[in-house]
GROMACS .gro file of C-alpha atoms in nm:
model
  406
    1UNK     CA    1   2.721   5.028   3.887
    2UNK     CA    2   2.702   4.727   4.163
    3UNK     CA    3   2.915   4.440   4.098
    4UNK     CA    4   2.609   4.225   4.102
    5UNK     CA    5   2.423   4.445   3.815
    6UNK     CA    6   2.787   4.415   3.615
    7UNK     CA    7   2.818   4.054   3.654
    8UNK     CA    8   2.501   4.021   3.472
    9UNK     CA    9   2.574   4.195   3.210
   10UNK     CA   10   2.759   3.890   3.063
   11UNK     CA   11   2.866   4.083   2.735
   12UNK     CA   12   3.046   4.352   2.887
   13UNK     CA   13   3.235   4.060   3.113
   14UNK     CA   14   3.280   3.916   2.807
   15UNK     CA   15   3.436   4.202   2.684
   16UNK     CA   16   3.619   4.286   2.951
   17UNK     CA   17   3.820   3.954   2.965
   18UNK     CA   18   3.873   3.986   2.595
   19UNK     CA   19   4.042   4.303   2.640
   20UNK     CA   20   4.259   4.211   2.896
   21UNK     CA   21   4.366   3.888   2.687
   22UNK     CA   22   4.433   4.173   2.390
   23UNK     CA   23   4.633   4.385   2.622
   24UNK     CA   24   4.861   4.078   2.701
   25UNK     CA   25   4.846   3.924   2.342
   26UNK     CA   26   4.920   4.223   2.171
   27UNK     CA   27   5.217   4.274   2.391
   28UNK     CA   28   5.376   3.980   2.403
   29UNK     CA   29   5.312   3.888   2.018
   30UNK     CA   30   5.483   4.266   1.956
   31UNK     CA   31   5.781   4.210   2.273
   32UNK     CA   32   5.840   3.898   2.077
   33UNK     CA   33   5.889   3.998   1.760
   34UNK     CA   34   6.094   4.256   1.902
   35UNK     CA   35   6.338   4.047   2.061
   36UNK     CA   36   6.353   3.805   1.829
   37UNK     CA   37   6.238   3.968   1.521
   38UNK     CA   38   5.943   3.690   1.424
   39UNK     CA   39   5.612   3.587   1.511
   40UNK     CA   40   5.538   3.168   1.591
   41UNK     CA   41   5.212   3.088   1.448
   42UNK     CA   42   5.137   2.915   1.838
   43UNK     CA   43   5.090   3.335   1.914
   44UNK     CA   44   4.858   3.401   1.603
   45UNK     CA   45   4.662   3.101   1.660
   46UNK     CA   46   4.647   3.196   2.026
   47UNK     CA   47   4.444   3.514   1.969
   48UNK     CA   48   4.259   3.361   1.680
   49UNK     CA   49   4.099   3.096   1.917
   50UNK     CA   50   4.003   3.360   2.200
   51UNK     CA   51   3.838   3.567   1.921
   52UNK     CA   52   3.684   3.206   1.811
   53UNK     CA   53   3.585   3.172   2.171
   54UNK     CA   54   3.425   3.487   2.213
   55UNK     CA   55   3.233   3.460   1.901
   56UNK     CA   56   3.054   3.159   2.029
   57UNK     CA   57   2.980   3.324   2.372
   58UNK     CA   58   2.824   3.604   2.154
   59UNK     CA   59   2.635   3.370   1.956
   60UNK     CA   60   2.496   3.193   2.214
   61UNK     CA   61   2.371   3.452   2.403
   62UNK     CA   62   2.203   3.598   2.089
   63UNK     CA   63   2.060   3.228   2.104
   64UNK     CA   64   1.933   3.291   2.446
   65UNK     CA   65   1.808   3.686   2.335
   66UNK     CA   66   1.611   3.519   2.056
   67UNK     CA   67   1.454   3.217   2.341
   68UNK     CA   68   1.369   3.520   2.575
   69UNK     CA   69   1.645   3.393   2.820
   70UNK     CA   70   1.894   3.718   2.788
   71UNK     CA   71   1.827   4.057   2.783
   72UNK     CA   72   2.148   4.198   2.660
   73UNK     CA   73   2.269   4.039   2.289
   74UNK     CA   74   2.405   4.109   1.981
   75UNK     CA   75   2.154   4.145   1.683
   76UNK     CA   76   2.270   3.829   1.396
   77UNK     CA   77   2.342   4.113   1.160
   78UNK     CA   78   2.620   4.183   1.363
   79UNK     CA   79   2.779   3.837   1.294
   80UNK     CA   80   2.748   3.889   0.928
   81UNK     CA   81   2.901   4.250   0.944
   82UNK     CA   82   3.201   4.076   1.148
   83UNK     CA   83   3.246   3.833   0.879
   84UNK     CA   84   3.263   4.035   0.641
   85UNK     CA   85   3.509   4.260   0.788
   86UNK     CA   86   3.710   3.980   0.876
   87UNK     CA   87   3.706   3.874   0.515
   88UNK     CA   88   3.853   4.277   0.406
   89UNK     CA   89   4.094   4.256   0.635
   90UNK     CA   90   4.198   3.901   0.559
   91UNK     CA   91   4.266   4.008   0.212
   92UNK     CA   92   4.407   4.355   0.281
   93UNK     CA   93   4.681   4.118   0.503
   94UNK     CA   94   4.694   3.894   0.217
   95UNK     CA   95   4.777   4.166  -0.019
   96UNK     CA   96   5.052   4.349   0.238
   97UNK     CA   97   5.202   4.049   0.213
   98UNK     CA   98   5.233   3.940  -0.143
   99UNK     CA   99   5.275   4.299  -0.248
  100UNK     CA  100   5.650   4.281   0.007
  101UNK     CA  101   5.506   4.567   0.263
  102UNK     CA  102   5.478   4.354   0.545
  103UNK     CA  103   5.658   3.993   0.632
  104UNK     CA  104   5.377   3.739   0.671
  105UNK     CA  105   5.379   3.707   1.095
  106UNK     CA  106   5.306   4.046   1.062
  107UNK     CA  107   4.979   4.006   0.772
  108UNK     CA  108   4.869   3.763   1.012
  109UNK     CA  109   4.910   3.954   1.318
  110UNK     CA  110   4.723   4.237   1.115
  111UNK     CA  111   4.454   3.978   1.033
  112UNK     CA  112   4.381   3.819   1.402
  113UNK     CA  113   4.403   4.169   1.586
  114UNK     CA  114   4.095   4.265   1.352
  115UNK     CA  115   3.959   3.963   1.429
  116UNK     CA  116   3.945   4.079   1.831
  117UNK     CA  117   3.861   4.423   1.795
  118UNK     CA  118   3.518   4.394   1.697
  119UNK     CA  119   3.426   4.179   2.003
  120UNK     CA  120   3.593   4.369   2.292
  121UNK     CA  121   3.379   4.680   2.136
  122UNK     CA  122   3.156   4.562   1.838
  123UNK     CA  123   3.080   4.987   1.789
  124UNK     CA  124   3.412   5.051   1.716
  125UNK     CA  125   3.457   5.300   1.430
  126UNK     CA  126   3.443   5.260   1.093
  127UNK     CA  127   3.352   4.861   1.146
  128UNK     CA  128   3.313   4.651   0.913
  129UNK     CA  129   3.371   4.867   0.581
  130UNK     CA  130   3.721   5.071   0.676
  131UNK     CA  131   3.824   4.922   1.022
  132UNK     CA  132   4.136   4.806   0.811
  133UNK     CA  133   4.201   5.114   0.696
  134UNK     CA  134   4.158   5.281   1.012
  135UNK     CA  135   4.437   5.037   1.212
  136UNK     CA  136   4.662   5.061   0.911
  137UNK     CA  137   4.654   5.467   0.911
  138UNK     CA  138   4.709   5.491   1.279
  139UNK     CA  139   4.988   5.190   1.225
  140UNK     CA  140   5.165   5.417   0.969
  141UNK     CA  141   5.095   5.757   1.135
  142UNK     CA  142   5.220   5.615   1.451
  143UNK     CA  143   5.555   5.450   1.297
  144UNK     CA  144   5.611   5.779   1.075
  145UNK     CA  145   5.604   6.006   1.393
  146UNK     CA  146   5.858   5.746   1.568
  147UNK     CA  147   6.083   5.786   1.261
  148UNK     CA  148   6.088   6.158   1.255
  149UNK     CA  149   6.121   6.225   1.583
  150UNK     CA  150   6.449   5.963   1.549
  151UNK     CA  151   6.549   6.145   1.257
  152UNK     CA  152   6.575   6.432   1.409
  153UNK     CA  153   6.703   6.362   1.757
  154UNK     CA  154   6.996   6.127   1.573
  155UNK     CA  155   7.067   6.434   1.337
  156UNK     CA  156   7.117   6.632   1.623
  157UNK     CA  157   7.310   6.403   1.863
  158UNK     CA  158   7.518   6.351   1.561
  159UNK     CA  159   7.609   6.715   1.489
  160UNK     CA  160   7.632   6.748   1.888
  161UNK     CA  161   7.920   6.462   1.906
  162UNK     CA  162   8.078   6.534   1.588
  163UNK     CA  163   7.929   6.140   1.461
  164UNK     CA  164   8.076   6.089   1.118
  165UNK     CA  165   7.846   5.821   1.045
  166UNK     CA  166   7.508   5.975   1.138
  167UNK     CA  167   7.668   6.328   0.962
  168UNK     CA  168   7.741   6.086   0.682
  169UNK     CA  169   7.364   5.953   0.679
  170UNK     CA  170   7.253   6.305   0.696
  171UNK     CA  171   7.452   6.409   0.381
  172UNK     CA  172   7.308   6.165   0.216
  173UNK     CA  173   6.980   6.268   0.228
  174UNK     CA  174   7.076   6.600   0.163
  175UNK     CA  175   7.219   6.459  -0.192
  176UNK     CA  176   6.980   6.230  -0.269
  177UNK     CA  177   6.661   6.524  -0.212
  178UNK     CA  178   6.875   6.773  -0.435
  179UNK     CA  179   6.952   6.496  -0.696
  180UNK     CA  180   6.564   6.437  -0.695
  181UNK     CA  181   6.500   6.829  -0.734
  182UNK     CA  182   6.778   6.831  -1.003
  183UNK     CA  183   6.594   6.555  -1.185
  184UNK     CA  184   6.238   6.736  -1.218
  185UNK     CA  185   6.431   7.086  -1.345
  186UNK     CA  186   6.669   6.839  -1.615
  187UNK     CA  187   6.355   6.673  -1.767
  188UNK     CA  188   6.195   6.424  -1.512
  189UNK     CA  189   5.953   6.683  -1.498
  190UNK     CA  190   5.783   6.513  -1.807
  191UNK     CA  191   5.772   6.189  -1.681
  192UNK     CA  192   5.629   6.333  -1.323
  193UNK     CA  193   5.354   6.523  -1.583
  194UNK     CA  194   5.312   6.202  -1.777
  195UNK     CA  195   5.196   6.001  -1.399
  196UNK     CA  196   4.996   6.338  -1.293
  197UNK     CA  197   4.805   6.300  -1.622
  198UNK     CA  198   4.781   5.912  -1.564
  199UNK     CA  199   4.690   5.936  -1.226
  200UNK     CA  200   4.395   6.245  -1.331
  201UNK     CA  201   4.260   5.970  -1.599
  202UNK     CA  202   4.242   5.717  -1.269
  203UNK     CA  203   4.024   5.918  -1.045
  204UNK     CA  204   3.810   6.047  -1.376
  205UNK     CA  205   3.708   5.712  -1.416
  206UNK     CA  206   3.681   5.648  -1.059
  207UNK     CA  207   3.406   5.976  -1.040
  208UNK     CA  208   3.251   5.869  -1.406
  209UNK     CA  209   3.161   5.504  -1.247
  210UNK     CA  210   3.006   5.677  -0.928
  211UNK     CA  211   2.827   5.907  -1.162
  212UNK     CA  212   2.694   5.563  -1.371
  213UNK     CA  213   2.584   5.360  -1.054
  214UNK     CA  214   2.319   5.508  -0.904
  215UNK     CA  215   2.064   5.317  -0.621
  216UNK     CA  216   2.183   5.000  -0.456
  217UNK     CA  217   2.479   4.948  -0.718
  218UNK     CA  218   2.665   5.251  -0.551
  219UNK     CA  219   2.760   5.008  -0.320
  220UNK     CA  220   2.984   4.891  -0.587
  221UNK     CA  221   3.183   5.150  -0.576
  222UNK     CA  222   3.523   5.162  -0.339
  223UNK     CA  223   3.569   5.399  -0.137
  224UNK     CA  224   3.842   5.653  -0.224
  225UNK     CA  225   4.053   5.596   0.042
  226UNK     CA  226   4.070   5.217  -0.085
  227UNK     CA  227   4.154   5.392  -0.439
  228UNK     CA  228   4.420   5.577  -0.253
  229UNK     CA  229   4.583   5.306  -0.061
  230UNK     CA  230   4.589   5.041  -0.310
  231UNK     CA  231   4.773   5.332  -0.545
  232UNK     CA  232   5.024   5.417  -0.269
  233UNK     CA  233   5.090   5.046  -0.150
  234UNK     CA  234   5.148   4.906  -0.517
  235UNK     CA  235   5.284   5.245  -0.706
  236UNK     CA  236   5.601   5.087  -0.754
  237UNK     CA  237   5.428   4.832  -0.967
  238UNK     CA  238   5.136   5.016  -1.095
  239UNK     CA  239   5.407   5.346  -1.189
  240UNK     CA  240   5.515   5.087  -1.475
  241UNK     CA  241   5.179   5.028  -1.615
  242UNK     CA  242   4.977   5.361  -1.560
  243UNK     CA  243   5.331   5.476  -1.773
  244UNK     CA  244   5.317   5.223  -2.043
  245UNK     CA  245   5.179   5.337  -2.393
  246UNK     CA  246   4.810   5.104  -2.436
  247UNK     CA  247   4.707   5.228  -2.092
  248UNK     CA  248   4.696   5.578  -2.158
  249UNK     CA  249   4.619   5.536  -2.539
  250UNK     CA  250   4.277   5.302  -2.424
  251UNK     CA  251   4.207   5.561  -2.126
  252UNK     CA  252   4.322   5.830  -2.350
  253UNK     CA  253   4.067   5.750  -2.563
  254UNK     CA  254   3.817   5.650  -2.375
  255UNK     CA  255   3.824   5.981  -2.137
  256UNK     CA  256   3.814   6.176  -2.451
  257UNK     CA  257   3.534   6.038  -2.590
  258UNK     CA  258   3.313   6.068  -2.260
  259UNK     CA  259   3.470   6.445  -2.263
  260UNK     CA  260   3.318   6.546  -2.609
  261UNK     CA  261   3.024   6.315  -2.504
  262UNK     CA  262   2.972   6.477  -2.160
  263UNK     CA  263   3.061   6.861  -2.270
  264UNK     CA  264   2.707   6.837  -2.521
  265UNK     CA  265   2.516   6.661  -2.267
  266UNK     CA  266   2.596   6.688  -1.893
  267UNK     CA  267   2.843   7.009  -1.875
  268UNK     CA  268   2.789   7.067  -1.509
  269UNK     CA  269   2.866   6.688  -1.393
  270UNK     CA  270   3.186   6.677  -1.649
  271UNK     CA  271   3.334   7.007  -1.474
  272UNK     CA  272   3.245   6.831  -1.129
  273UNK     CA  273   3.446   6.510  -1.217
  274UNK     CA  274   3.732   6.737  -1.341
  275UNK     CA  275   3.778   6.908  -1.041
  276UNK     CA  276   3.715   6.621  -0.804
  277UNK     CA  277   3.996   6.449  -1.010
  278UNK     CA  278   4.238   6.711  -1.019
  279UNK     CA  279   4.215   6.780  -0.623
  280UNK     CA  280   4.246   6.412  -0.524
  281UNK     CA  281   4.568   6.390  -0.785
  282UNK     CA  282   4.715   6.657  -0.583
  283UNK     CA  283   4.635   6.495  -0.275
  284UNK     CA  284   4.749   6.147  -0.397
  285UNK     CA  285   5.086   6.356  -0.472
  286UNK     CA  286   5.143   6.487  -0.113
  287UNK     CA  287   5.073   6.141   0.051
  288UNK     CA  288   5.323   5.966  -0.192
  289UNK     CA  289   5.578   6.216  -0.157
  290UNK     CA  290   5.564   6.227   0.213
  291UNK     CA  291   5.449   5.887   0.290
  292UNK     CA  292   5.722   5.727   0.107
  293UNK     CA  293   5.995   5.996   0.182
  294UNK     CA  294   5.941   5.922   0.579
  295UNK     CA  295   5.794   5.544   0.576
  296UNK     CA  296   6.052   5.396   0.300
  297UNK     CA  297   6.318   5.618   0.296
  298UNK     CA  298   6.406   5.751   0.616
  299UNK     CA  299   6.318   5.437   0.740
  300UNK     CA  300   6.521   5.223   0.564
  301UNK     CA  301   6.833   5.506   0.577
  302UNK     CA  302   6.817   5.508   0.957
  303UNK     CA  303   6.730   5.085   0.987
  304UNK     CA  304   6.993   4.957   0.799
  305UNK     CA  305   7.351   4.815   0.903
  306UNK     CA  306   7.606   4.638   0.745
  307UNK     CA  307   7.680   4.278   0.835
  308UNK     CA  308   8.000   4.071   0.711
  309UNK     CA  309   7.938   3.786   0.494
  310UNK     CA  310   8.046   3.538   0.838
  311UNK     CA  311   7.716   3.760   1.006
  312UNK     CA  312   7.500   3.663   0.756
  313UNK     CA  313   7.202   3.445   0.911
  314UNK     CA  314   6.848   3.307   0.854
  315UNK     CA  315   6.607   3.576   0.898
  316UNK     CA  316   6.765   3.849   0.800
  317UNK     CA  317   6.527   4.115   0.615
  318UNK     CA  318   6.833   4.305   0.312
  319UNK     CA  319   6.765   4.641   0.219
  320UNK     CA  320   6.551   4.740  -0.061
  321UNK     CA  321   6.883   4.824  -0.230
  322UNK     CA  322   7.077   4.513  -0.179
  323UNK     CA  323   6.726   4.348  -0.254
  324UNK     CA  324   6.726   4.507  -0.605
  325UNK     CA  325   7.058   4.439  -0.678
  326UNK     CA  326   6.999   4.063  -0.604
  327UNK     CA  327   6.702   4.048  -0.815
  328UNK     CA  328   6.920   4.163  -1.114
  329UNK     CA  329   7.192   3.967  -1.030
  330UNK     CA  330   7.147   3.581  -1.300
  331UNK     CA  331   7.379   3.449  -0.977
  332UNK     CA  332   7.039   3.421  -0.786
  333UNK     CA  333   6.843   3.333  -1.070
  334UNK     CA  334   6.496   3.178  -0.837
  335UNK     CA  335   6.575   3.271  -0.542
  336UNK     CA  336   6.512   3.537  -0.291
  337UNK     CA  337   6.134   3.546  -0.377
  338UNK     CA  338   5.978   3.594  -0.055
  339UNK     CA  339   6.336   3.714   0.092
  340UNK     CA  340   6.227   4.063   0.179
  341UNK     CA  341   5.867   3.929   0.325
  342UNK     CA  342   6.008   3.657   0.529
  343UNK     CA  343   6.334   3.712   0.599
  344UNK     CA  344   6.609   3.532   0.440
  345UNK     CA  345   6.664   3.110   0.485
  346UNK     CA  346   6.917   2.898   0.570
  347UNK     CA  347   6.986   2.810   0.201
  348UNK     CA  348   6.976   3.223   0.033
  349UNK     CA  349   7.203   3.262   0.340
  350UNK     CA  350   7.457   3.013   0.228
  351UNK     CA  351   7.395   3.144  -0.161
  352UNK     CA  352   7.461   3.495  -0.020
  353UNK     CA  353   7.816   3.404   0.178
  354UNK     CA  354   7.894   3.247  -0.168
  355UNK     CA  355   7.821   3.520  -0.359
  356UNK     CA  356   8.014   3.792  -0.163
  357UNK     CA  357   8.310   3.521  -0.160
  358UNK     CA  358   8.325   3.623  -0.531
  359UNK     CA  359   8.323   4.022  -0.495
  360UNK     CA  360   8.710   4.121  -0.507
  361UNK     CA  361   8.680   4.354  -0.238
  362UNK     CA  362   8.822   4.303   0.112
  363UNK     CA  363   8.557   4.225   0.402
  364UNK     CA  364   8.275   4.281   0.123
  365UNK     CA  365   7.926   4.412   0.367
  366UNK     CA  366   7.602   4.358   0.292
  367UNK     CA  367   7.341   4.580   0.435
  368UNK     CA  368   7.010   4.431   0.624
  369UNK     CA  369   6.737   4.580   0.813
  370UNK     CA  370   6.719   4.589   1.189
  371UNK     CA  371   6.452   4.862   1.258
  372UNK     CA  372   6.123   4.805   1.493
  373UNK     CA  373   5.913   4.568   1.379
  374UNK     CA  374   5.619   4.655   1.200
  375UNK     CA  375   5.388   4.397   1.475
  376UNK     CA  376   5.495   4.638   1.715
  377UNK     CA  377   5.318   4.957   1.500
  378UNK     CA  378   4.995   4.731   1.487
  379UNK     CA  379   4.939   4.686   1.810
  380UNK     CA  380   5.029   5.035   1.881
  381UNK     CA  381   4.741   5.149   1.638
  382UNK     CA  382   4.511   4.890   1.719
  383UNK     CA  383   4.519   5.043   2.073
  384UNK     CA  384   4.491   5.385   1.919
  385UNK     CA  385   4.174   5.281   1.760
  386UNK     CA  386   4.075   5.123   2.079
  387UNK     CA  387   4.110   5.388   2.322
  388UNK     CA  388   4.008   5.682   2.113
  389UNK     CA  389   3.728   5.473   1.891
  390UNK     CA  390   3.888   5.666   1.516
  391UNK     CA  391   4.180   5.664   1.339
  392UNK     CA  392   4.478   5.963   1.417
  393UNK     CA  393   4.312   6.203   1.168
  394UNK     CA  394   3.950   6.169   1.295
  395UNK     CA  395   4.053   6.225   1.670
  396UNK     CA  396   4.278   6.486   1.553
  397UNK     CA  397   3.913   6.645   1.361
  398UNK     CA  398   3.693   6.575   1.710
  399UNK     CA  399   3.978   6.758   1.925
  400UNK     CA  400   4.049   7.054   1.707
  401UNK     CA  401   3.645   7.098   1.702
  402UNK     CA  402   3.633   7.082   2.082
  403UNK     CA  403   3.939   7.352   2.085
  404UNK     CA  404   3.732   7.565   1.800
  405UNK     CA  405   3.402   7.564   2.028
  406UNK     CA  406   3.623   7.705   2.358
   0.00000   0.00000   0.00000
């Protein structure tokens, strides 16, 4: 194409500029954190006002479309599909955040990199409904892979030089997965049957509402892969309820009812819903098990060190373990509520030194995290979804279908 015929097409300079501002952004917001291990607002509200920017440009030439001026614009509905995906996102951040997933530089990096994507290609997959779920899958995929492959090359390097403390690490898993096994044989296996049942109830209702809504109001209903995110992200929390006694007595009898209801009236749907429900509870199963085994637990056993109580500084992230004990602990009664988002301040840093003052133990440790930063997974999948326009799974799906038709 002649530069001349390129220049007018103002939208794809436009875009261009917008990805090369990305490209730079992205890096320097992820370097950062990096480095320094947290994200200035200057660097959100940086790429926030070049998205901002851009979104004017695009209006105004869909001004100029509508007066006959331009030839190449953006329909309005685009607008209102942008806002609305910027509004999903905005409150899938909110949620990473306030459910202690991600620190909050890194919800609001989420937030203004989905703000950006849309404009430097507003055809990008899965926009507006799931681009958040596409950018956090490849974010996750991406960091899981990291963490295995540094799981296993530190395992081996270990065994290689004879490393007590990476042999030590390795042990530990090794305990901790048999004590696990152990537990399901010695009568966990109940309370693992009790959540399958729980989680079968879940996805019953979930099929029973699509089953109800019908036209324009199955619009309504979230897609499953919401379902299944908002179940991994907050199972820790949502274990407790789904477990307690009036949540499966009301679903209990609620499910039952529709069952004797359903078997006299609608056989053929009810066996549909069962099985639907049973194969996404064993699917639900594997990505728990595995998601949490690599992206909290191998993660966290391979990303933590112990600092002295004289080490102990503003910022620091603790472990989930020294997190939970804190939490327990009537010493710290109010604080360390946004500890493990944010990073620990300058006051829960001098309540900390006191604390370990008072353990009668010589040169006491506390254990923080120091792995990469999660901005630095972002912008690693927001690329992903940028280069290869899906998620890891659906480019995985296009190239074993190219292999298959060889």
């Amino acid at each position: 194409m002649p530069l001349t015929d390129i220049l007018a097409d103002r939208l794809l300079v436009y875009r261009f500029f917008l990805a090369a501002f990305f490209l730079w952004w992205g890096w320097t917001v992820a370097a950062g954190d990096l480095k320094i291990k947290k994200i200035p607002n200057r660097k959100i509200l940086a790429g926030l006002a070049a998205a901002f920017t851009a979104l004017l440009l695009y209006a105004l030439e869909t001004v100029l479309g509508g007066a006959g001026v331009s030839t190449d614009y953006l329909r309005w509905s685009f607008f209102g599909y942008y806002f609305a995906s910027l509004a999903i996102s905005s409150a899938v951040g909110i949620f990473l955040w306030y459910g202690e997933v991600w620190p909050a530089g890194d919800a609001k990096f989420f937030m203004a990199s989905l703000a950006l994507l849309p404009l430097i290609n507003y055809q990008i997959r899965s926009f507006p409904r799931t681009l958040w779920l596409s950018i956090l899958i490849n974010s996750f995929v991406l960091g899981a892979v990291y963490y295995i492959y540094s799981f296993l090359v530190q395992t081996y390097r270990g065994w290689k030089s004879g490393d007590q403390d990476r042999l030590r690490k390795w042990e530990g898993i090794r305990r901790d997965l048999a004590a696990g096994l152990d537990s399901l044989r010695g009568g966990n296996s109940g309370k693992a049957a009790v959540f399958g049942v729980s989680l079968f109830l879940i996805f019953f209702l979930y099929k029973t509402v699509g089953f109800a809504l019908t036209g324009r109001l199955q619009h309504l209903v979230p897609d499953i892969n919401l379902v299944f995110f908002l179940l991994f992200i907050g199972w820790d929390k949502l274990s407790r309820f789904i477990a307690g006694v009036k949540f499966k007595s009301l679903v209990g009898l609620l499910v039952l009812g529709y069952f004797g209801y359903g078997l006299l009236n609608f056989r053929s749907e009810l066996l549909l819903s069962v099985q639907y429900s049973a194969w996404n509870v064993l699917k639900f199963s594997v990505i728990l098990g595995a998601g949490r085994f690599v992206l909290v637990y191998l993660m966290e056993k391979f990303s933590t060190v112990e600092v002295s109580a004289a080490e102990v500084a503003p910022g620091m992230i603790l472990s989930q373990r020294y997190f939970n004990i804190i939490r327990r602990d009537s010493f710290f009664k109010g604080s360390f509520e946004d500890s493990f988002r944010d990073g620990i301040t300058e006051e829960e840093a001098a309540q900390l030194k006191e604390w370990v003052a008072r353990i009668p133990h010589e040169s006491p440790k506390i254990e923080v995290m120091t792995g990469t930063p999660f901005a630095v997974w972002i912008f690693a999948g927001s690329l992903f979804q940028l280069v290869f326009n899906g998620n890891v799974f659906t480019s995985l799906g296009r190239l074993a279908g190219r292999v298959a038709g060889l």
